[in-house]
Coordinates of C-alpha atoms in Angstrom, one line a residue:
M8 CA 58.5 2.9 129.7
T9 CA 60.2 6.3 129.2
Y10 CA 62.0 7.3 126.0
K11 CA 64.7 10.0 126.4
L12 CA 65.1 12.5 123.6
R13 CA 68.9 13.2 123.0
F14 CA 68.9 14.6 119.5
G15 CA 71.3 17.5 119.2
T16 CA 73.0 17.1 122.6
A17 CA 76.1 15.5 121.1
I18 CA 76.3 18.2 118.5
V19 CA 76.0 21.0 121.1
A20 CA 78.7 19.4 123.1
I21 CA 81.0 19.2 120.1
F22 CA 80.4 22.9 119.3
I23 CA 81.1 24.0 122.9
A24 CA 84.4 22.0 122.9
A25 CA 85.4 23.3 119.5
S26 CA 84.7 27.0 120.3
A27 CA 88.1 27.4 121.8
Q28 CA 90.8 27.7 119.1
A29 CA 88.4 26.9 116.4
E30 CA 89.5 27.3 112.8
T31 CA 87.5 29.9 110.9
L32 CA 86.4 30.1 107.3
T33 CA 88.8 33.0 106.9
D34 CA 91.6 30.8 108.1
A35 CA 90.7 28.2 105.5
L36 CA 90.6 30.8 102.7
I37 CA 94.0 32.1 103.7
G38 CA 95.4 28.6 103.8
A39 CA 94.0 27.9 100.3
Y40 CA 95.5 31.1 98.9
K41 CA 98.9 30.5 100.4
N42 CA 99.2 26.8 99.6
S43 CA 97.6 26.4 96.2
G44 CA 100.0 24.9 93.6
L45 CA 97.5 25.9 90.9
L46 CA 97.8 29.6 91.9
D47 CA 101.6 29.3 91.8
Q48 CA 101.3 27.7 88.4
Q49 CA 99.2 30.6 87.0
Q50 CA 101.5 33.2 88.6
A51 CA 104.4 31.5 86.7
V52 CA 102.4 31.7 83.5
L53 CA 101.9 35.4 84.1
R54 CA 105.6 36.0 84.6
A55 CA 106.3 34.2 81.3
A56 CA 103.7 36.4 79.6
D57 CA 105.5 39.5 81.1
E58 CA 108.7 38.4 79.4
N59 CA 107.0 38.5 76.0
V60 CA 106.8 42.3 76.2
A61 CA 110.5 42.5 76.7
E62 CA 111.2 40.1 73.9
A63 CA 108.9 42.0 71.5
L64 CA 110.5 45.3 72.5
A65 CA 114.0 43.9 71.5
G66 CA 112.9 44.1 67.8
L67 CA 113.9 47.8 67.5
R68 CA 117.0 47.6 69.7
P69 CA 120.5 47.1 68.5
V70 CA 122.0 43.6 68.4
V71 CA 125.8 43.6 69.2
N72 CA 128.1 40.6 68.7
Y73 CA 131.8 40.0 68.8
T74 CA 133.8 37.3 67.1
M75 CA 137.2 36.0 67.7
S76 CA 139.1 33.6 65.5
A77 CA 142.6 32.1 65.2
G78 CA 144.1 29.9 62.6
Y79 CA 147.4 28.1 61.8
G80 CA 148.1 26.7 58.3
G81 CA 150.8 26.2 55.8
S82 CA 151.8 24.9 52.4
S83 CA 154.8 23.0 50.9
V84 CA 156.6 23.6 47.6
F85 CA 158.3 20.5 46.2
T86 CA 161.3 21.3 44.0
A87 CA 164.9 20.2 44.4
T88 CA 164.4 21.1 48.0
T89 CA 161.2 21.2 49.8
T90 CA 160.1 24.6 51.1
D91 CA 157.5 24.8 53.9
T92 CA 155.5 28.0 54.5
W93 CA 153.4 28.4 57.5
S94 CA 151.2 31.3 58.8
L95 CA 149.5 32.1 62.0
S96 CA 146.5 34.4 61.9
A97 CA 144.1 35.9 64.5
S98 CA 141.2 38.3 64.3
L99 CA 138.8 40.1 66.6
G100 CA 135.7 41.7 65.3
I101 CA 132.6 43.5 66.7
S102 CA 129.4 44.2 64.9
A103 CA 126.2 46.0 65.6
D104 CA 122.9 45.8 63.7
I105 CA 119.7 47.7 64.3
T106 CA 116.3 47.9 62.6
V107 CA 115.4 51.5 62.5
F108 CA 112.1 51.0 60.6
D109 CA 109.9 47.9 60.3
N110 CA 106.6 49.4 59.2
G111 CA 105.2 49.2 62.7
Q112 CA 105.7 45.4 63.2
T113 CA 107.5 45.8 66.5
K114 CA 105.0 48.4 67.8
Y115 CA 102.1 46.1 67.1
A116 CA 104.0 43.1 68.6
V117 CA 104.7 45.0 71.8
N118 CA 101.1 46.2 72.2
S119 CA 99.8 42.7 71.5
A120 CA 102.1 41.3 74.1
K121 CA 100.9 43.9 76.6
E122 CA 97.3 42.9 75.9
N123 CA 98.2 39.3 76.5
V124 CA 99.8 40.2 79.8
L125 CA 96.5 41.9 80.9
A126 CA 94.5 38.9 79.7
T127 CA 96.8 36.6 81.7
R128 CA 96.3 38.7 84.8
E129 CA 92.5 38.2 84.5
A130 CA 93.1 34.5 84.1
L131 CA 95.0 34.6 87.4
V132 CA 92.0 36.2 89.1
S133 CA 89.8 33.5 87.7
V134 CA 92.0 30.8 89.1
E135 CA 92.0 32.6 92.5
Q136 CA 88.2 32.5 92.5
Q137 CA 88.2 28.8 91.7
I138 CA 90.6 28.1 94.6
L139 CA 88.7 30.2 97.1
L140 CA 85.3 28.7 96.1
R141 CA 86.7 25.2 96.5
A142 CA 88.0 26.1 99.9
V143 CA 84.5 27.4 100.9
S144 CA 82.9 24.2 99.6
A145 CA 85.5 22.0 101.4
Y146 CA 85.0 23.9 104.7
M147 CA 81.2 23.7 104.6
S148 CA 81.4 20.0 103.6
V149 CA 83.5 19.1 106.6
R150 CA 81.2 20.9 108.9
S151 CA 78.2 19.3 107.4
E152 CA 79.7 15.8 107.6
V153 CA 80.8 16.4 111.2
Q154 CA 77.2 17.3 112.2
T155 CA 75.9 14.4 110.2
V156 CA 78.2 11.9 112.0
G157 CA 77.0 13.4 115.3
L158 CA 73.4 12.9 114.4
R159 CA 74.1 9.3 113.3
Q160 CA 76.0 8.6 116.5
N161 CA 73.1 10.0 118.6
N162 CA 70.6 8.0 116.5
V163 CA 72.5 4.8 117.3
R164 CA 72.4 5.6 121.0
V165 CA 68.7 6.4 120.9
I166 CA 67.7 3.3 119.0
T167 CA 69.9 1.2 121.3
E168 CA 67.9 2.5 124.3
Q169 CA 64.7 1.9 122.4
L170 CA 65.8 -1.7 121.7
R171 CA 66.7 -2.2 125.3
A172 CA 63.3 -0.9 126.4
A173 CA 61.6 -3.1 123.7
R174 CA 63.3 -6.2 125.0
D175 CA 62.2 -5.3 128.6
R176 CA 58.6 -4.8 127.5
F177 CA 58.8 -8.1 125.6
E178 CA 60.0 -9.9 128.7
V179 CA 56.9 -8.8 130.6
G180 CA 54.6 -9.5 127.6
E181 CA 53.7 -5.9 126.7
I182 CA 54.8 -6.2 123.1
T183 CA 55.6 -9.0 120.6
R184 CA 58.8 -10.4 119.2
T185 CA 58.0 -8.5 116.0
D186 CA 58.4 -5.1 117.8
V187 CA 61.8 -6.2 119.1
A188 CA 62.8 -7.3 115.6
Q189 CA 61.8 -4.0 114.2
A190 CA 64.0 -2.2 116.7
E191 CA 66.9 -4.5 115.9
A192 CA 66.5 -3.8 112.2
R193 CA 66.5 -0.1 112.8
L194 CA 69.6 -0.3 114.9
A195 CA 71.4 -2.3 112.2
A196 CA 70.4 0.4 109.7
A197 CA 71.5 3.2 112.0
R198 CA 74.9 1.6 112.4
S199 CA 75.3 1.2 108.7
N200 CA 74.3 4.9 108.1
L201 CA 76.8 5.9 110.8
A202 CA 79.6 4.0 109.0
A203 CA 78.6 5.7 105.7
A204 CA 78.6 9.1 107.4
Q205 CA 82.1 8.5 108.8
G206 CA 83.3 7.5 105.4
Q207 CA 81.9 10.7 103.9
L208 CA 83.6 12.7 106.7
A209 CA 86.9 11.1 105.9
R210 CA 86.5 12.0 102.2
A211 CA 85.5 15.5 103.1
R212 CA 88.6 15.9 105.3
E213 CA 90.8 14.7 102.4
E214 CA 89.2 17.2 100.1
Y215 CA 89.8 19.9 102.7
R216 CA 93.5 19.0 102.9
N217 CA 93.8 19.2 99.1
A218 CA 91.9 22.5 98.9
V219 CA 93.4 24.3 102.0
G220 CA 96.8 22.6 102.4
R221 CA 96.3 21.0 105.8
M222 CA 93.9 18.6 107.6
P223 CA 90.9 20.4 109.2
G224 CA 90.8 21.0 112.9
N225 CA 87.8 22.2 114.9
L226 CA 85.8 24.3 112.4
A227 CA 84.0 27.3 113.7
Q228 CA 80.5 28.4 112.7
P229 CA 81.0 30.5 109.5
P230 CA 80.3 34.2 109.7
A231 CA 76.9 35.7 108.9
L232 CA 76.4 36.2 105.2
A233 CA 76.6 39.7 103.8
G234 CA 74.2 41.1 101.2
V235 CA 74.2 40.6 97.5
P236 CA 72.6 42.8 94.8
Q237 CA 68.9 42.8 95.3
T238 CA 68.2 41.7 91.7
E239 CA 69.7 39.2 89.4
Q240 CA 69.7 41.9 86.6
A241 CA 72.0 44.2 88.7
A242 CA 74.3 41.3 89.4
T243 CA 74.5 40.4 85.7
Q244 CA 75.3 43.9 84.7
F245 CA 78.0 44.1 87.3
A246 CA 79.5 40.8 86.1
E247 CA 79.4 41.9 82.4
R248 CA 81.6 44.8 83.4
N249 CA 83.9 43.2 86.0
H250 CA 84.1 39.4 85.7
P251 CA 87.7 38.4 85.0
E252 CA 86.7 35.9 82.3
I253 CA 84.9 38.6 80.3
R254 CA 87.8 41.1 80.7
R255 CA 90.2 38.4 79.7
A256 CA 88.3 37.6 76.5
Q257 CA 88.2 41.3 75.7
R258 CA 91.9 41.6 76.1
L259 CA 92.4 38.6 73.8
V260 CA 90.2 40.3 71.1
S261 CA 92.4 43.4 71.4
A262 CA 95.6 41.4 71.1
S263 CA 94.2 39.5 68.0
D264 CA 93.3 42.9 66.3
L265 CA 96.9 44.0 66.8
D266 CA 98.2 40.7 65.5
V267 CA 96.3 41.3 62.2
L268 CA 97.9 44.8 61.9
R269 CA 101.3 43.2 62.6
A270 CA 100.8 40.6 59.9
K271 CA 99.8 43.3 57.4
A272 CA 102.8 45.4 58.3
A273 CA 105.1 42.6 57.3
L274 CA 104.2 43.5 53.7
G275 CA 105.9 46.8 54.1
P276 CA 109.6 47.8 53.9
T277 CA 112.2 47.6 56.6
V278 CA 115.3 49.6 57.1
G279 CA 118.3 48.4 59.0
V280 CA 121.8 49.8 59.8
S281 CA 124.9 47.7 60.3
A282 CA 128.3 48.6 61.5
G283 CA 131.4 46.6 62.3
V284 CA 135.1 46.7 63.0
Q285 CA 137.5 43.8 62.6
L286 CA 141.2 43.6 63.7
G287 CA 143.6 40.9 62.5
R288 CA 147.2 39.9 62.5
E289 CA 148.9 37.4 60.2
R290 CA 152.4 36.0 60.7
D291 CA 154.3 34.4 57.9
G292 CA 157.4 32.2 58.4
A293 CA 158.6 28.7 58.8
Y294 CA 156.1 27.0 61.1
G295 CA 154.7 30.4 62.1
L296 CA 157.9 31.6 63.7
P297 CA 158.3 35.4 64.1
T298 CA 159.6 37.2 61.1
N299 CA 159.7 40.8 59.8
N300 CA 156.7 40.0 57.6
D301 CA 154.0 40.2 60.3
T302 CA 150.9 42.0 59.0
D303 CA 148.3 43.9 61.0
T304 CA 144.9 44.5 59.4
R305 CA 141.9 46.6 60.2
S306 CA 138.6 46.8 58.5
Q307 CA 135.4 48.6 59.2
N308 CA 132.0 48.9 57.6
L309 CA 128.8 50.9 57.8
S310 CA 125.8 50.1 55.7
I311 CA 122.1 50.9 55.4
T312 CA 119.8 48.2 54.1
L313 CA 116.3 48.7 52.7
N314 CA 114.3 45.5 52.4
Q315 CA 110.9 45.1 50.7
P316 CA 109.3 41.8 50.2
I317 CA 108.0 41.2 46.7
Y318 CA 107.0 37.6 46.6
Q319 CA 107.4 34.9 49.2
G320 CA 105.3 32.2 47.8
G321 CA 102.1 33.4 49.4
R322 CA 103.3 33.0 52.9
L323 CA 102.7 36.6 54.0
S324 CA 99.2 36.6 52.6
S325 CA 98.5 33.3 54.4
L326 CA 99.7 34.8 57.7
I327 CA 97.3 37.7 57.3
R328 CA 94.4 35.4 56.7
Q329 CA 95.4 33.2 59.6
A330 CA 95.6 36.3 62.0
M331 CA 92.2 37.4 60.8
A332 CA 90.7 33.9 61.5
R333 CA 92.2 33.9 65.0
R334 CA 90.7 37.4 65.5
D335 CA 87.3 36.0 64.5
Q336 CA 87.9 33.1 66.9
Q337 CA 88.5 35.5 69.8
R338 CA 85.5 37.6 69.0
A339 CA 83.3 34.5 69.0
G340 CA 84.9 33.4 72.2
L341 CA 84.0 36.7 73.9
H342 CA 80.4 36.3 72.8
I343 CA 80.4 32.8 74.3
V344 CA 82.0 33.9 77.6
V345 CA 79.5 36.7 78.0
H346 CA 76.6 34.3 77.7
D347 CA 78.2 31.8 80.0
I348 CA 78.7 34.4 82.7
R349 CA 75.1 35.6 82.4
Q350 CA 74.0 32.0 82.8
N351 CA 76.3 31.5 85.8
V352 CA 74.9 34.5 87.5
G353 CA 71.3 33.3 86.9
N354 CA 72.2 29.8 88.1
S355 CA 73.9 31.1 91.2
Y356 CA 71.0 33.3 92.2
A357 CA 68.6 30.4 91.6
D358 CA 70.7 28.1 93.8
L359 CA 70.8 30.8 96.5
R360 CA 67.0 31.3 96.4
V361 CA 66.4 27.5 96.5
A362 CA 68.9 27.1 99.4
R363 CA 67.3 29.9 101.5
A364 CA 63.8 28.5 100.8
S365 CA 64.9 25.0 101.8
L366 CA 66.6 26.4 104.9
A367 CA 63.4 28.0 106.1
A368 CA 61.3 24.9 105.2
S369 CA 63.8 22.6 107.0
R370 CA 63.7 24.7 110.2
E371 CA 59.9 24.4 110.2
Q372 CA 60.2 20.7 109.3
V373 CA 62.6 20.1 112.3
R374 CA 60.2 21.9 114.6
A375 CA 57.2 20.0 113.5
A376 CA 59.1 16.6 113.5
R377 CA 60.3 17.2 117.0
V378 CA 56.8 18.0 118.3
A379 CA 55.5 14.9 116.5
F380 CA 58.3 12.7 117.9
E381 CA 57.7 13.9 121.4
G382 CA 53.9 13.3 121.0
V383 CA 54.4 9.8 119.6
R384 CA 56.9 9.0 122.4
E385 CA 54.4 10.0 125.1
E386 CA 51.6 8.1 123.4
A387 CA 53.7 5.0 123.3
T388 CA 54.2 5.2 127.0
L389 CA 50.4 5.0 127.3
G390 CA 50.2 2.1 124.9
A391 CA 48.5 4.1 122.1
R392 CA 51.5 3.8 119.8
T393 CA 53.7 0.9 118.8
T394 CA 57.5 0.7 118.8
L395 CA 57.4 1.0 115.0
D396 CA 55.5 4.3 115.3
V397 CA 58.2 5.7 117.7
L398 CA 61.0 4.5 115.3
D399 CA 59.3 6.1 112.3
A400 CA 58.8 9.4 114.2
E401 CA 62.4 9.4 115.2
Q402 CA 63.5 8.7 111.7
E403 CA 61.4 11.6 110.4
L404 CA 63.1 13.9 112.9
L405 CA 66.5 12.6 111.9
N406 CA 65.8 13.2 108.2
A407 CA 64.6 16.7 109.0
Q408 CA 67.7 17.5 110.9
N409 CA 69.9 16.2 108.0
D410 CA 67.9 18.3 105.6
L411 CA 68.5 21.3 107.8
I412 CA 72.3 20.7 107.8
D413 CA 72.3 20.3 104.0
A414 CA 70.3 23.4 103.4
S415 CA 72.6 25.5 105.6
T416 CA 75.6 24.2 103.8
Q417 CA 74.1 24.8 100.4
E418 CA 73.2 28.4 101.4
Y419 CA 76.8 29.3 102.1
V420 CA 78.1 27.6 99.0
A421 CA 75.4 29.3 96.9
Y422 CA 76.2 32.7 98.4
Y423 CA 79.9 32.4 97.6
S424 CA 79.0 31.1 94.1
V425 CA 77.1 34.3 93.5
L426 CA 80.2 36.3 94.4
S427 CA 82.3 34.1 92.1
S428 CA 79.8 34.5 89.2
M429 CA 80.1 38.3 89.7
G430 CA 83.9 38.2 89.8
L431 CA 84.1 39.2 93.4
L432 CA 85.4 36.1 95.1
T433 CA 89.0 37.4 95.6
A434 CA 91.3 37.7 98.6
D435 CA 91.1 41.5 98.3
Y436 CA 87.3 41.7 98.2
L437 CA 86.9 39.2 101.1
N438 CA 89.5 41.3 103.0
L439 CA 91.5 38.3 104.1
G440 CA 94.2 40.6 105.5
I441 CA 97.1 38.9 103.7
Q442 CA 99.7 40.0 101.3
T443 CA 98.6 39.0 97.8
Y444 CA 100.5 38.5 94.7
D445 CA 101.3 41.8 92.9
P446 CA 101.3 41.2 89.2
Q447 CA 102.5 44.7 88.4
A448 CA 105.8 44.4 90.4
Y449 CA 107.4 41.8 88.3
Y450 CA 106.1 43.4 85.1
N451 CA 107.7 46.7 86.0
L452 CA 111.1 45.0 86.4
V453 CA 111.1 43.1 83.1
K454 CA 109.0 45.3 80.7
D455 CA 112.1 47.3 79.5
G456 CA 114.2 44.1 78.9
P457 CA 116.9 44.6 81.6
V458 CA 120.2 42.7 81.2
N459 CA 121.5 40.6 84.1
R460 CA 124.3 42.9 85.0
S461 CA 122.2 46.1 85.2
S462 CA 120.9 47.5 88.5
Q463 CA 117.4 46.6 87.3
G464 CA 118.5 43.2 86.5
Q465 CA 120.0 42.7 89.9
R466 CA 116.7 43.8 91.5
L467 CA 115.0 41.3 89.3
D468 CA 117.3 38.6 90.6
R469 CA 116.4 39.5 94.1
V470 CA 112.7 39.1 93.3
L471 CA 113.3 35.7 91.7
R472 CA 115.2 34.6 94.8
A473 CA 112.4 35.8 97.0
L474 CA 110.0 33.7 94.9
G475 CA 112.3 30.7 95.2
K476 CA 112.7 30.6 91.4
E477 CA 116.4 31.0 91.2

């Protein structure tokens, strides 16, 4: 009897067929960046934060309003004869109000809004990292499951041949019915494992579609991994300076400090200037008909107002204490984030070390398991080994190959997790070669609070149309 070793041949054939027009990891990352609704959502959050700067800046700008009114009324005098008097009135007025001094409240509000904009930009980078890491995980998961399905299919074929050979040997009396039953049991288990692997592949493909925006095609071998800092300490120091979550927390602390100053400034005086002009016409006569008694009026005013709060029921003092409590909250949040990032760097490095050690061990395990299987197979042909021994050796080789696939997948995911823990898993750092979202462009258009009819407002309209938001 001769057992044929076919492990890996199906996988090699799949890789050769897929080499043409294969989808690369870079393609998957680009697809994830372009098709992520989560990224679109966070970009919209950032644009809303940009508008807060323009809204805060309006605090020291004039507010101009116009009013128009018209009225028609009359009265009746009952004497020997009834006299009706009617009048028609109309007025047009325009007024302007401006706060010329508010003890720094608007300045602090503007600067706080700017800090929140910068914090929201860092949050956008964090979301980008999550999206790209999910795409890497989905890509490697699909590749892993494809290889696993290939192994399981090959396993079914090999055990089918072993079962056929066992039945032939049983017919000539070389082995017992027990040996045949063992092969039949292994074949049933192999088919069950194949069905489970196919189910896992289907789940991995759905996750890929969700992460990348399309179903996976033929996925190419991912590129060789670049280097990372030699020591965990160097990576931690880099992350403490550059990770978007830490920088976001720092910006939120700065914004909360400014909010405290703004709350305290509300205790001070404010000075405002108001001006207005109102034109009116009143027409007296029976039922408002034209007469020689039409009256035109004009009034104008200019005033300066000084306002100083004396007592507001404790509200202002409460707002100050509330702002200080929120500042303390943000400071504590920064402390927590720093420790979390340090832990994430340590965990990512540990995962990478484990994955690389497992990969080296799995390669050695596959080599040894293959030698053992070939030896057991040859010994079985000489009658020195049973069918069960061959099946066990084959299962050992299959397990070793599965471990090798998992270790390779984990190495790639762990590597990109290290980049994410350092704050480097971005489209720019990975050099994906695509146009990325420019947070400064929209901010520059809205930071001065343009009105719709201005040239800057028209440019803003064009940007919104390009984004599909208008």
